[in-house]
C-alpha atoms as one frame of an Amber mdcrd trajectory, in Angstrom:
protein
  -9.987   9.479  34.869  -7.156  11.949  35.577  -4.963  10.282  32.951  -7.780
  10.441  30.375  -8.315  14.194  31.045  -4.591  14.912  30.945  -4.272  12.973
  27.680  -7.189  14.904  26.178  -5.666  18.313  27.041  -2.257  17.230  25.753
  -3.843  16.062  22.498  -5.673  19.389  22.089  -2.504  21.382  22.824  -0.465
  19.379  20.317  -3.093  19.789  17.597  -3.056  23.606  17.742  -1.231  25.223
  14.843   2.205  26.537  15.798   1.261  30.022  14.628  -1.401  30.218  17.355
   1.116  29.804  20.165   2.348  32.885  21.939   6.024  33.611  22.124   9.068
  35.498  21.044  10.852  34.978  17.750  14.128  36.431  16.478  14.113  37.105
  12.736  17.466  38.003  11.143  17.689  39.202   7.564  19.622  40.918   4.785
  17.809  43.838   3.206  18.284  45.574  -0.128  16.468  48.916  -0.550  16.038
  51.474  -3.282  14.394  54.919  -3.418  11.160  54.996  -5.445   9.711  58.494
  -5.089  12.024  60.725  -3.043  12.264  64.475  -2.773  15.452  66.129  -1.537
  15.240  69.801  -0.616  18.279  71.970   0.037  17.892  74.309   2.987  18.439
  77.981   2.104  21.448  79.693   3.674  22.763  76.518   5.380  25.504  74.967
   3.280  25.176  71.198   2.962  21.826  70.970   4.803  19.135  68.863   3.115
  15.756  67.505   4.100  14.665  64.320   2.378  11.403  62.414   2.417   9.794
  59.849   0.219   8.738  56.330  -0.596  11.219  53.501  -0.729  11.070  49.792
  -1.552  13.129  46.801  -0.521  13.437  43.043  -0.375  14.432  41.207   2.815
  16.038  37.766   2.750  15.509  36.032   6.095  17.877  33.435   7.558  15.009
  30.917   7.708  14.743  31.081   3.887  11.677  33.320   3.648  11.561  36.498
   1.604   9.535  39.640   2.323   8.970  42.832   0.377   9.378  46.067   2.282
   7.318  49.158   1.465   8.346  52.170   3.518   8.471  55.899   3.898  11.614
  57.627   5.077  12.513  61.107   6.244  15.946  62.522   7.037  17.520  65.831
   7.997  21.140  65.726   6.882  24.021  68.149   7.221  26.752  67.197   4.723
  25.343  63.676   4.570  25.004  63.018   8.316  22.021  63.353  10.634  18.836
  61.791  11.959  16.299  59.729  10.028  13.025  57.994  10.769  10.288  56.166
   8.948   7.621  53.493   8.840   8.111  50.063   7.243   5.803  47.212   6.334
   7.414  43.852   5.591   5.010  41.538   3.726   5.765  37.816   3.433   4.564
  35.599   0.568   1.883  34.005   2.812   0.329  37.482   3.285   1.565  37.926
   6.872   3.149  41.289   7.627   5.076  43.253  10.233   4.745  47.045  10.453
   7.370  48.965  12.401   8.543  52.503  13.046  12.266  53.090  12.892  14.562
  55.848  14.060  18.261  56.178  13.549  21.050  58.210  12.061  23.390  58.386
   9.118  27.007  59.145  10.001  30.111  58.863   7.830  28.051  57.217   5.093
  26.677  54.470   7.357  23.084  54.133   8.548  22.076  52.544  11.833  18.692
  52.439  13.530  16.212  50.708  15.774  12.749  49.330  15.086   9.640  49.414
  17.250   7.083  46.919  15.967   3.645  48.560  15.820   1.463  45.763  14.432
   1.281  42.649  12.340  -1.098  40.458  10.371  -1.445  36.726   9.750   1.322
  34.839  11.542   2.292  38.129  13.204  -1.209  39.314  14.172  -1.041  41.786
  17.083   2.754  41.567  17.150   4.925  43.875  19.214   8.667  43.978  19.688
  11.868  45.687  18.691  14.746  45.281  16.301  17.484  47.078  14.502  19.402
  47.521  11.281  22.834  48.628  10.151  24.078  49.416   6.673  26.653  47.149
   5.073  29.093  48.207   2.402  28.032  46.999  -1.015  28.716  47.513  -4.678
  25.077  48.148  -5.564  24.561  51.280  -7.642  21.524  53.280  -6.475  20.560
  50.699  -3.829  21.541  50.041  -0.220  22.335  46.859   1.742  21.567  46.295
   5.441  21.783  43.643   8.133  18.522  43.603  10.089  16.837  41.889  12.989
  13.399  41.772  14.566  12.552  40.444  18.009   8.861  39.698  17.483   6.483
  39.041  20.373   3.092  37.533  19.564   0.210  37.057  21.990
């Protein structure tokens, strides 16, 4: 009887979809972004000071072969091109699953670096939490930016 019960529970556990299992997943990606609707305002009487905010768009190429589009809003407060930035990003995968995160970071000497806090998710990433980060990479893209990124996603 014990063997029959144990076999039944093992069979049920093995038949659950892998997306229903709780855990932690590391997602590494390359990201290309481009401004869509951005406003840059020069601060009066402070040479080189600008405040920028607007909508941006990107495409992330994940190491596991998946691709996600990234819709996000960004804000920065830059003095001669350096200073803090923050924003909110939603990465949407082709199966409809998504990850929404807040990021905060800085731009210094032409390089951007920041950290993510995962706020929510849908589909495969329903109720996700976690962290991550990104760092700009030198590229030859004109009017677009390239980043290395990573999420550490925790799902219930």
